[in-house]
Coordinates of C-alpha atoms and ligand atoms in Angstrom, one line a residue:
X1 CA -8.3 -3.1 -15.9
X2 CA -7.1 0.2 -16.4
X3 CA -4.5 1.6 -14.7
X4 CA -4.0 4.1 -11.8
X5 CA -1.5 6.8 -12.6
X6 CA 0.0 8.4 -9.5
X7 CA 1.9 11.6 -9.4
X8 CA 4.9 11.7 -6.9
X9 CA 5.4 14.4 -5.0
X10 CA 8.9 17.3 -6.1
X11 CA 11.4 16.4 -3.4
X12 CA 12.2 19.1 -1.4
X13 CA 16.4 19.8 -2.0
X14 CA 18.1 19.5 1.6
X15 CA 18.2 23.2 1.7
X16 CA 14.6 23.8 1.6
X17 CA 13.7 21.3 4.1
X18 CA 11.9 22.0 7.3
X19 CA 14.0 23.4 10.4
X20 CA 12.9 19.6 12.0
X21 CA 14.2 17.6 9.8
X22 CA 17.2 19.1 8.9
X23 CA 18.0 19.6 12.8
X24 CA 17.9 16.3 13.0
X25 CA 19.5 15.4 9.4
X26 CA 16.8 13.1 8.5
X27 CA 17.1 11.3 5.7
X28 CA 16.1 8.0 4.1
X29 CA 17.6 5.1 5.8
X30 CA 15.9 1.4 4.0
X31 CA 17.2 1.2 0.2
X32 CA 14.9 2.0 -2.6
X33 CA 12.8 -1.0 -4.1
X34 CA 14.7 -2.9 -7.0
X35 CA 13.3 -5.7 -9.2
X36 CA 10.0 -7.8 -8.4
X37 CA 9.1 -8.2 -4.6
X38 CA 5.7 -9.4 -3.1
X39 CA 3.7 -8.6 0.1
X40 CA 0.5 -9.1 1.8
X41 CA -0.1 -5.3 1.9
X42 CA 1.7 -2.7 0.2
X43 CA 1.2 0.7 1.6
X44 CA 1.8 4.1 -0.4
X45 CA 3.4 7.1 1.9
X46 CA 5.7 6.7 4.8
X47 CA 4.5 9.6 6.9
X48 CA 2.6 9.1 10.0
X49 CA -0.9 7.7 8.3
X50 CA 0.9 4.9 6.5
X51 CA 3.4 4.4 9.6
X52 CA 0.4 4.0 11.9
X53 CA -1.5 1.9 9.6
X54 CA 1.2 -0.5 9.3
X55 CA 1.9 -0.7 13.1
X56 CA -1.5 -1.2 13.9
X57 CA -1.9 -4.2 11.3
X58 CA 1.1 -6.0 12.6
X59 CA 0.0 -5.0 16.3
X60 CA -3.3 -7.1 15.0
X61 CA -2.1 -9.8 12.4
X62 CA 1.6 -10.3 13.3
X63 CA 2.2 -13.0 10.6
X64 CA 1.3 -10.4 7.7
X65 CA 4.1 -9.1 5.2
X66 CA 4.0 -5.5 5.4
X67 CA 5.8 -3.6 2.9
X68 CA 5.7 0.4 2.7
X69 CA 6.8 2.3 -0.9
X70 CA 8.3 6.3 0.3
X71 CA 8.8 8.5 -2.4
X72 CA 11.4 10.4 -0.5
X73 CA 12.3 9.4 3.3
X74 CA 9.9 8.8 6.0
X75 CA 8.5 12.0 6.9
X76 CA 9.7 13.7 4.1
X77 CA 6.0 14.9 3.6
X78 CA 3.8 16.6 5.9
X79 CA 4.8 14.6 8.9
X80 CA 8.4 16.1 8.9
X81 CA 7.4 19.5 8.3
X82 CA 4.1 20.4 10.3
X83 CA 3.9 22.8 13.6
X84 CA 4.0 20.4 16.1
X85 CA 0.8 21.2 17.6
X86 CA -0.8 18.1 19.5
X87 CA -4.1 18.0 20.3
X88 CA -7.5 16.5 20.3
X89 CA -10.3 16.3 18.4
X90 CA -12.6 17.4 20.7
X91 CA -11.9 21.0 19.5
X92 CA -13.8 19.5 15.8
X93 CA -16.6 17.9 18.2
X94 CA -19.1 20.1 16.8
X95 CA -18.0 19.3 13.1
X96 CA -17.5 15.9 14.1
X97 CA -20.8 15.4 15.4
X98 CA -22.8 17.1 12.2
X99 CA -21.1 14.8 10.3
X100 CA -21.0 11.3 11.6
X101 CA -23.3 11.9 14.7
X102 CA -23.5 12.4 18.8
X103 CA -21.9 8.7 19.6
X104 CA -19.3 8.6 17.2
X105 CA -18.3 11.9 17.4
X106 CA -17.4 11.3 20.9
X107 CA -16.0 8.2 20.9
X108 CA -13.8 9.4 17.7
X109 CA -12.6 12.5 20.0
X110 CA -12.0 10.1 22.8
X111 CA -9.5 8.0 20.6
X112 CA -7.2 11.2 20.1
X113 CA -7.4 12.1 23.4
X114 CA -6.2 8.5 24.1
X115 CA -3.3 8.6 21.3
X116 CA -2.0 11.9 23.2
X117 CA -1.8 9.6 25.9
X118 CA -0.2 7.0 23.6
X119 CA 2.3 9.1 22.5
X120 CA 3.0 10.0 26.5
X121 CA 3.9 6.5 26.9
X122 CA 5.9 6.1 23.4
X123 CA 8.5 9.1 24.9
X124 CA 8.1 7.9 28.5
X125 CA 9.3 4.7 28.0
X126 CA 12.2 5.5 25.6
X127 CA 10.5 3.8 22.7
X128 CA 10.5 7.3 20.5
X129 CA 12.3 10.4 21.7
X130 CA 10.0 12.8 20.3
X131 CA 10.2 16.4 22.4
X132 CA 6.8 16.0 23.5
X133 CA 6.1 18.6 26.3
X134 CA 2.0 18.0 27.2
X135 CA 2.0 21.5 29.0
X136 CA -1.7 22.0 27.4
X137 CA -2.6 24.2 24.1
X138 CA -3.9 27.6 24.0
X139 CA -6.7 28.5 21.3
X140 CA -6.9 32.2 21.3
X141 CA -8.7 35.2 19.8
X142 CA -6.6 38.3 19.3
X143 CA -9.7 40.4 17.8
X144 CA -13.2 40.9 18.6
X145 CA -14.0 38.6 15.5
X146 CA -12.2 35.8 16.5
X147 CA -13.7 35.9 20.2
X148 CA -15.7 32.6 20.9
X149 CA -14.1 31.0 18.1
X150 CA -14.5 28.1 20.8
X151 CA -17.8 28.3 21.9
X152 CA -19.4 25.5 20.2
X153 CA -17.2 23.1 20.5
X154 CA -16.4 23.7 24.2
X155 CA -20.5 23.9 24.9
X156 CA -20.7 20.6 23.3
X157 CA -17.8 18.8 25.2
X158 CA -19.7 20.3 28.4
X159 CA -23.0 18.6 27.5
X160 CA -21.1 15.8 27.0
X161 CA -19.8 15.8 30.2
X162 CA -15.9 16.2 28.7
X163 CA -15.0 19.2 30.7
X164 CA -11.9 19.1 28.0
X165 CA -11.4 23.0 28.0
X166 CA -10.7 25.6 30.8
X167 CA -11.2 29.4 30.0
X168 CA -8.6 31.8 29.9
X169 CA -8.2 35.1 30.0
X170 CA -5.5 38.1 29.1
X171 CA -3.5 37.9 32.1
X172 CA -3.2 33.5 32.1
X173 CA -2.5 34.1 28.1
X174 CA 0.5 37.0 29.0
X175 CA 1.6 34.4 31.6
X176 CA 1.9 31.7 29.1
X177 CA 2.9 32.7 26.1
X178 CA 4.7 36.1 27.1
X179 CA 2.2 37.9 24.8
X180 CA -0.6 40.1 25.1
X181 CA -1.7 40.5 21.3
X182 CA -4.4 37.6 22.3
X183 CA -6.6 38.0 25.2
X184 CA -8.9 35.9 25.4
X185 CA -9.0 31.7 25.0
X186 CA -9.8 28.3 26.1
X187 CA -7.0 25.9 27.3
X188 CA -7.1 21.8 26.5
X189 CA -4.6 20.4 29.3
X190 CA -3.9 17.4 28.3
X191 CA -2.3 18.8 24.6
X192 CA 1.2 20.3 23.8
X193 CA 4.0 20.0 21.7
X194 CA 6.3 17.6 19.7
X195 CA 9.5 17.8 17.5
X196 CA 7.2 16.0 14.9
X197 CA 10.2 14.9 12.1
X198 CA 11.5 13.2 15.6
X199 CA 8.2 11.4 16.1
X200 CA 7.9 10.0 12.3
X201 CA 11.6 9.1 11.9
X202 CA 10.6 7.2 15.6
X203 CA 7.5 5.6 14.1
X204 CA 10.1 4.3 11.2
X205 CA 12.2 2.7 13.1
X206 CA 9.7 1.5 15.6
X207 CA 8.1 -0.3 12.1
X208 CA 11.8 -1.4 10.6
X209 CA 11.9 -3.0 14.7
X210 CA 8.7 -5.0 14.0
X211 CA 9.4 -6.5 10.5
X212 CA 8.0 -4.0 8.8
X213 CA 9.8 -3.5 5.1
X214 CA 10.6 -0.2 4.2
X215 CA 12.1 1.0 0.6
X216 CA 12.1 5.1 0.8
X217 CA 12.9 6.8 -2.3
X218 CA 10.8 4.5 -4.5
X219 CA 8.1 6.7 -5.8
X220 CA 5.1 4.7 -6.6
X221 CA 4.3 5.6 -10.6
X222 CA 1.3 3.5 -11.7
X223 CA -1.4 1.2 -10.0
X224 CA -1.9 -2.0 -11.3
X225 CA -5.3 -2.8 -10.0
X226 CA -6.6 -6.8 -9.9
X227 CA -6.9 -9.6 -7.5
X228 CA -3.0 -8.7 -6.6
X229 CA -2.3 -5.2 -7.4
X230 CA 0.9 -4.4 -8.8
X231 CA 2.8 -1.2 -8.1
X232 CA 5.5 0.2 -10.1
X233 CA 8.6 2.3 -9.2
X234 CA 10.9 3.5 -11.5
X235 CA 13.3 0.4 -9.7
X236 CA 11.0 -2.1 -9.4
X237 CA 7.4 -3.8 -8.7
X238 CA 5.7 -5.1 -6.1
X239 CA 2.7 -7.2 -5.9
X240 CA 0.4 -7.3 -2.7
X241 CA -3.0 -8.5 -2.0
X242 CA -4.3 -5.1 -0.3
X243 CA -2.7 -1.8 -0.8
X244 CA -3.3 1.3 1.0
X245 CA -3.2 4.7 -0.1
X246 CA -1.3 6.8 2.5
X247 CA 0.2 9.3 0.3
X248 CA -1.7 12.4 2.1
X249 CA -2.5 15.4 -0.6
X250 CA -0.7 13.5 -3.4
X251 CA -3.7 11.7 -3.7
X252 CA -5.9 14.8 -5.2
X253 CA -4.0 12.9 -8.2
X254 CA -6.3 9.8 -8.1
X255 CA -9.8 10.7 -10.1
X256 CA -11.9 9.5 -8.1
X257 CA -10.6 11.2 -4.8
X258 CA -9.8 14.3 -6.7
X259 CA -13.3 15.7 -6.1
X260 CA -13.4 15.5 -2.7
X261 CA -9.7 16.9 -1.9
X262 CA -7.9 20.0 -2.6
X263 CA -4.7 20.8 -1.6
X264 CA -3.7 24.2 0.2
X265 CA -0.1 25.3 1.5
X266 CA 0.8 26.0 5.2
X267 CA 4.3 28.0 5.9
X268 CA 6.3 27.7 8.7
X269 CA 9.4 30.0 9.8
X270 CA 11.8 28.9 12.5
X271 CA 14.6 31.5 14.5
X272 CA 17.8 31.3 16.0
X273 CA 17.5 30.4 19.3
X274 CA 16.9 33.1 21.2
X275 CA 16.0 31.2 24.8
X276 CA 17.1 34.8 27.1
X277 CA 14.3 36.8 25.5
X278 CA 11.8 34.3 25.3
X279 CA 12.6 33.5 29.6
X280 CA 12.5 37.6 30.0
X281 CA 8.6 38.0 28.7
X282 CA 8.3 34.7 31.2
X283 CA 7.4 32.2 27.4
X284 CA 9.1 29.0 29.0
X285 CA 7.2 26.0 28.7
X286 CA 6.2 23.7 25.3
X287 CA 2.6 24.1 24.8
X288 CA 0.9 24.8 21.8
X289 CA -1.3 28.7 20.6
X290 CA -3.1 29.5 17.6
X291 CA -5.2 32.4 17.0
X292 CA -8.5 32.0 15.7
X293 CA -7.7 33.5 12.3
X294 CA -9.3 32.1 9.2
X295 CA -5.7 31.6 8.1
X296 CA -4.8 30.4 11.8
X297 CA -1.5 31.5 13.7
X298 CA 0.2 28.6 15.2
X299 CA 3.5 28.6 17.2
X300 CA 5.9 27.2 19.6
X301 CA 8.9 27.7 21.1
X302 CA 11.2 24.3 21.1
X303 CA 13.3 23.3 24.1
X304 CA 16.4 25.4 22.7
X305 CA 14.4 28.5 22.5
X306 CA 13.9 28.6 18.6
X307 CA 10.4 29.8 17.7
X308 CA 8.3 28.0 15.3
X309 CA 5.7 30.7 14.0
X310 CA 3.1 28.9 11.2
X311 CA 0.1 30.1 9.4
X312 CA -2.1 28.8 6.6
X313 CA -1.2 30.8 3.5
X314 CA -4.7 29.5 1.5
X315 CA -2.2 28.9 -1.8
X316 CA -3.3 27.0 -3.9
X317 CA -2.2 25.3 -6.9
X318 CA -4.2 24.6 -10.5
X319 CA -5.5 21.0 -10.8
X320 CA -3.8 20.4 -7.3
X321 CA -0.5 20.1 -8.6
X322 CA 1.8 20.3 -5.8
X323 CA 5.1 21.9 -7.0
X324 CA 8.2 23.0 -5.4
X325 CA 6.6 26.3 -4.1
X326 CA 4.7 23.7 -1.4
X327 CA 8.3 22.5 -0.3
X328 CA 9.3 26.3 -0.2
X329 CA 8.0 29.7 -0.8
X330 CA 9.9 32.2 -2.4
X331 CA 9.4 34.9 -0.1
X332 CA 11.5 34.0 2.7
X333 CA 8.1 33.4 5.0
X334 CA 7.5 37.7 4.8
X335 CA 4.0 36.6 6.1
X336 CA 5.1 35.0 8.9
X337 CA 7.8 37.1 10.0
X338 CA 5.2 39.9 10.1
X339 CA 2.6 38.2 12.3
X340 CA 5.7 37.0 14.7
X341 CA 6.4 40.5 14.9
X342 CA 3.0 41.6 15.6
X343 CA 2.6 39.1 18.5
X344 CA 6.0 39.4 19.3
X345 CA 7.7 42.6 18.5
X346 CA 10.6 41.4 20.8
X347 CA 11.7 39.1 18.8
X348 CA 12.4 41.6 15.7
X349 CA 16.8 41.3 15.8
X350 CA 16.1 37.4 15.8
X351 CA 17.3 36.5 12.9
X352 CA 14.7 33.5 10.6
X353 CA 16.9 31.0 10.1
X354 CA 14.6 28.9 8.6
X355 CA 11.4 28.9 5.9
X356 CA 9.4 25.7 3.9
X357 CA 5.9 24.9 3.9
X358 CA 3.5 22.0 2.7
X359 CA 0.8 20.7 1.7
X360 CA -2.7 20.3 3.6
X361 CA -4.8 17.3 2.4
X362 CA -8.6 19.6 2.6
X363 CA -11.9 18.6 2.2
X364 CA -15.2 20.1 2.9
X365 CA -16.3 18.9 6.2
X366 CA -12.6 19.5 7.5
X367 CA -12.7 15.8 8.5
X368 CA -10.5 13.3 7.2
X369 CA -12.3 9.9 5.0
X370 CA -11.3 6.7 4.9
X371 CA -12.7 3.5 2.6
X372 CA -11.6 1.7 -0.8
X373 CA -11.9 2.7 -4.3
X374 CA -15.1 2.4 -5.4
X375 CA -14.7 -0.6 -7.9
X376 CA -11.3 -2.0 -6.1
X377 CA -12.3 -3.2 -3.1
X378 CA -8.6 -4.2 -2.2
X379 CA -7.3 -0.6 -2.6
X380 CA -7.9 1.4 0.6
X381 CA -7.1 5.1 1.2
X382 CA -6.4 7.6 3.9
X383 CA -6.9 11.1 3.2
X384 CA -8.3 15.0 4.6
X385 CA -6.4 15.1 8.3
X386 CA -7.1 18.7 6.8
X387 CA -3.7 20.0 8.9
X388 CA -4.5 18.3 11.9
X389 CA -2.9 14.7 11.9
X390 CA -0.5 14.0 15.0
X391 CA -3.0 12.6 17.5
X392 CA -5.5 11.8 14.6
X393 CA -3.5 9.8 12.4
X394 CA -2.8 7.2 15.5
X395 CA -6.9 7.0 15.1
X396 CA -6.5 6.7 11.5
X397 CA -4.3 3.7 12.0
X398 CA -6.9 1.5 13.9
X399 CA -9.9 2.8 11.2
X400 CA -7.6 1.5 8.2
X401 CA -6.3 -1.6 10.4
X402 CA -9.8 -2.6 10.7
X403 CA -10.4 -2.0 7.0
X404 CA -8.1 -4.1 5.6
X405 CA -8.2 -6.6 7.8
X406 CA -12.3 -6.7 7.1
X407 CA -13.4 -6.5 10.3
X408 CA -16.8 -5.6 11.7
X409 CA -16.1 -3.1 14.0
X410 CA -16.6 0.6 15.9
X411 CA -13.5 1.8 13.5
X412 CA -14.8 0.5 10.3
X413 CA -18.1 1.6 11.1
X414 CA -17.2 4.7 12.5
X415 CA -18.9 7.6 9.8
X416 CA -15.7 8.9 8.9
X417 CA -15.6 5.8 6.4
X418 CA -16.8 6.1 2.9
X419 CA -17.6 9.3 1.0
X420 CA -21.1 8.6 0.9
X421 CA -21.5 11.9 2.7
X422 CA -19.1 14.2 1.5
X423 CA -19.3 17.3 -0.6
X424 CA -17.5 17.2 -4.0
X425 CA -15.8 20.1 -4.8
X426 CA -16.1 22.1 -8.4
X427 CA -14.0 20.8 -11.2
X428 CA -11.1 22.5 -12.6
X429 CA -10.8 25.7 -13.8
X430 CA -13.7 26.4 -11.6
X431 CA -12.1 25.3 -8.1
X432 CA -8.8 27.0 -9.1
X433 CA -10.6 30.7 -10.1
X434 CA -13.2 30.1 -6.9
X435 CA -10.2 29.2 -4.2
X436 CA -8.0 32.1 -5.4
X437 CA -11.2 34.9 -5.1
X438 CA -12.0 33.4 -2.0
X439 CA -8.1 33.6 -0.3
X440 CA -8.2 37.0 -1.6
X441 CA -11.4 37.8 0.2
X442 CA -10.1 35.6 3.5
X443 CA -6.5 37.7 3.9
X444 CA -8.3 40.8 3.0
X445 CA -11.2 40.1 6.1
X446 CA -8.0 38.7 8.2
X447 CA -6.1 41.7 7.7
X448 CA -9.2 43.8 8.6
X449 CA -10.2 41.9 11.6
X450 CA -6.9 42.0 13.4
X451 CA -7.3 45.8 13.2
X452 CA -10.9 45.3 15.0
X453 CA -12.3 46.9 11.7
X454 CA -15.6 44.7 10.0
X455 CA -14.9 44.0 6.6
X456 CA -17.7 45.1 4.0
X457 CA -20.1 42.9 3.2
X458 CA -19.0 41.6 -0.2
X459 CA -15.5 40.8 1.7
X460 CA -17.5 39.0 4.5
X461 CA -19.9 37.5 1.6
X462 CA -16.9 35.8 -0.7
X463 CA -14.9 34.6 2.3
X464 CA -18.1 33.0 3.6
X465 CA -17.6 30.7 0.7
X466 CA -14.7 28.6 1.9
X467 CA -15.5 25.3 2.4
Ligands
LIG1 C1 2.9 23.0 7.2 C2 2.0 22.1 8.0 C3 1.7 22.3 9.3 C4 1.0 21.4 10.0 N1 0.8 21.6 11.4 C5 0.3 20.6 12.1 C6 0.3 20.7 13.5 O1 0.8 21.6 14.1 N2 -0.4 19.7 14.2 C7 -1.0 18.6 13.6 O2 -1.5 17.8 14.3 N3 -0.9 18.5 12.3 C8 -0.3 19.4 11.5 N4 -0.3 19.3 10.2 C9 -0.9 18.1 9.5 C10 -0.1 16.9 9.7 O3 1.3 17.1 9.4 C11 -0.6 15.8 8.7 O4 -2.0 15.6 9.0 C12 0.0 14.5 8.8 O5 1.4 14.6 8.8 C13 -0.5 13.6 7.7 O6 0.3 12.4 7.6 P1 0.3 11.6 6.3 O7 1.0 10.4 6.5 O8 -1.1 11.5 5.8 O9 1.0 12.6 5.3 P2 2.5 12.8 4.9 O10 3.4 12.9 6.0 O11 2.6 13.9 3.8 O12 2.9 11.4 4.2 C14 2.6 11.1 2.9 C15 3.8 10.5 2.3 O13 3.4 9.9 1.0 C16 4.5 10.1 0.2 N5 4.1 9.9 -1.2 C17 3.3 10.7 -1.9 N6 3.1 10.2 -3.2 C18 3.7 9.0 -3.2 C19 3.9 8.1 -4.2 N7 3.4 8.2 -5.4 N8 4.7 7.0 -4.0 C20 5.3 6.8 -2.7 N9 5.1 7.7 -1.7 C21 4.4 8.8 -2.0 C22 5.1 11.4 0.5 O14 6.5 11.5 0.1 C23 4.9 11.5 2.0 O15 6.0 11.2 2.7 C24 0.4 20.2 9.4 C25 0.7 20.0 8.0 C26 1.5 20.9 7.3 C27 1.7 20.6 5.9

């Protein structure tokens, strides 16, 4: 049976680690794994997919041995270093529903709207201190080409009968956010903000509090496969009946889920605090704004007053190996500073404190897929949140709970399971050449568009071309 080579992600030094975590000084807590150990399921990544996977088995199957291999530290990965941004799916409904269908589109959208709630109840009760402010999430277009970026998803949630979205316009946005670059928008209520390295060191110790083992920095090296997989670290091996593949865009490694994922980088700058300026242009509360960019803006201000400004860069690396320069660019986040600038040109003295980025785990449909290797049915995988995991990767949880644990259900028949319908993506050197014309043509009709000049047609033909 031949063997599964993995290929552990470059651990970020503490340095170059996002403002979150090292606010908080996370770091790993549960000792690496050393010598033979044995489980019932053995899950690969300790970020919020593999977290919520294991807390929703244990929540279903208490008596089953749980054991959870982190390269680094729990939510060393994306979960640690993402925007913060909560909210729904019913902003994809319209993807969702070409994809997997009316019904199940809506009941998947439901289910996040439901974890928001979930994780309302997670920081109201004291059970993990997260930050989370649900004071709603603003998606806005600050050009005439990003203007309706909304409509079809908000149009479908109204024939729905999900009145999830209320319109907005320049004066409510100015109110808000304390900015007029964007004028025009839809608002989801019931959406906001979280200190998300808070929420995935909570979700660890909310696992370590139910029995759940933990060893973080145990890199898994190879896959074993068989009626008991083995895994090997460079301490150790553990056997397990199931395993599940957690391990986010690290798992563009794996040949047979290389064709249907690659891996772009997202960078995310963070201030000093600078809570006097942001109160004076009236920016006070936590919710969530994006811009309707190709490369979309996304930003915050955290209780303190430092602001998180994020946008997707489109890097991407050959043959999806994820290198250093996705823990940390080498520009000091010059792209990010800029567009802060533009929206907020009061906040040009504040000093960046902070720059890192990540990897996003993409695949065509923008839509996350879930199922077992195609001739192992006892090793599962989690993959795509496609930058948009903390209220879908709660969802994610009860689709993978219900996977392993073979039932017959709406989660395990939901259509985001199996890659029957996905699109594979061009081999290498072909993906590499194509993604790095088409991020050319994507910043150049960006940089255009914000300027409410139309890009030629060539530009507009190329950038087109993103999946
Ligand atoms: C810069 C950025 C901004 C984002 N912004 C937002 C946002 O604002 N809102 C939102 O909802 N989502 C956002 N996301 C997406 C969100 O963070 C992810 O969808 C979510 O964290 C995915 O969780 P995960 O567990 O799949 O991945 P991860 O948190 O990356 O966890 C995977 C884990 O697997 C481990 N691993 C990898 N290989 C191995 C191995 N061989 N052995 C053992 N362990 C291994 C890694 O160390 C990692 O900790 C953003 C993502 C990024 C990168």
């Amino acid at each position: 049976m031949s063997t599964i080579t993995m290929r552990p992600p470059v651990a970020a030094p503490k340095g170059d680690r996002s403002f979150w975590l090292q606010s908080i000084a996370a770091d790993a807590v549960t000792p690496p794994l050393q010598g033979s150990a044995d489980c019932d399921l053995a899950i690969v990544g300790g970020g919020y997919a593999g977290l919520w996977t294991a807390l929703r088995i244990k929540e279903q199957a208490p008596e089953m041995r749980i054991t959870v291999l982190e390269a680094d530290f729990c939510g060393s990965g994306a979960s640690g270093r993402n925007g913060g941004q909560v909210h729904s799916w019913f902003a994809e409904i319209d993807i969702l529903k070409a994809l997997v269908g009316e019904d199940n589109a809506l009941m998947l959208c439901r289910a996040t709207a439901d974890s928001i709630e979930e994780l309302g109840y997670l920081q109201a009760s004291g059970t993990i201190d997260m930050d989370l402010r649900l004071d709603g999430w603003l998606w806005t277009a600050s050009s005439t080409a990003q203007e309706g970026a909304w409509t079809a998803a908000t149009e479908l949630c109204r024939a729905f009968g999900e009145d999830r979205f209320r319109a907005l316009r320049r004066d409510d946005i100015l109110r808000r956010t304390g900015s007029g670059v964007s004028y025009i928008g839809v608002l989801e209520e019931r959406a906001g903000t979280v200190q998300p390295a808070k929420l995935a060191v909570g979700l660890r110790n909310l696992a370590l509090s139910h029995g759940i083992v933990i060893h973080e920095r145990s890199p898994v090296l190879e896959i074993t496969p068989g009626p008991r997989p083995h895994l090997r670290t460079a301490g150790g091996t553990l056997s397990a009946s199931n395993v599940v593949l957690a391990a986010n865009a690290w798992l563009s490694a794996i040949p047979e889920l290389h064709p249907y994922l690659y891996v772009v980088s997202s960078q995310i700058i963070a201030t000093a605090p600078a809570p006097d300026i942001l109160a004076r242009i009236g920016w006070t509360d936590g919710a969530s704004i994006c811009d309707a960019q190709q490369h979309v803006l996304y930003y915050q201000r955290t209780p303190e007053g430092t602001v998180i400004f994020g946008r997707g860069t489109g890097g991407i690396a050959y043959n999806d190996r994820i290198d250093a320069r996705f823990n940390r660019g080498s520009d000091g986040g010059a792209d990010n500073v800029r567009e802060m600038q533009r929206v907020y040109p009061e906040l040009k003295d504040v000093p960046v404190l902070y720059d890192w980025s990540g990897p996003i785990d993409c695949t065509a449909q923008h839509l996350p897929v879930f199922g077992h290797l195609k001739d192992h049915a006892n090793i599962f995988y989690a993959m795509g949140f496609n930058g948009t995991g903390i209220a879908q990767t709660p969802v994610a949880g009860r689709i993978m709970a219900s996977l392993v644990l073979g039932r017959d259900d709406i989660w395990s028949r939901c259509g985001l399971v199996g890659l029957g319908t996905r699109t594979r993506l061009p081999p290498e050197p072909l993906r590499y050449l194509g993604a790095r014309v088409v991020r050319h043509a994507i910043r150049r009709k960006n940089d255009l568009e914000i300027l409410n000049r139309r890009p030629g047609p060539l530009t507009r033909f190329v950038a087109a071309l993103a999946p």
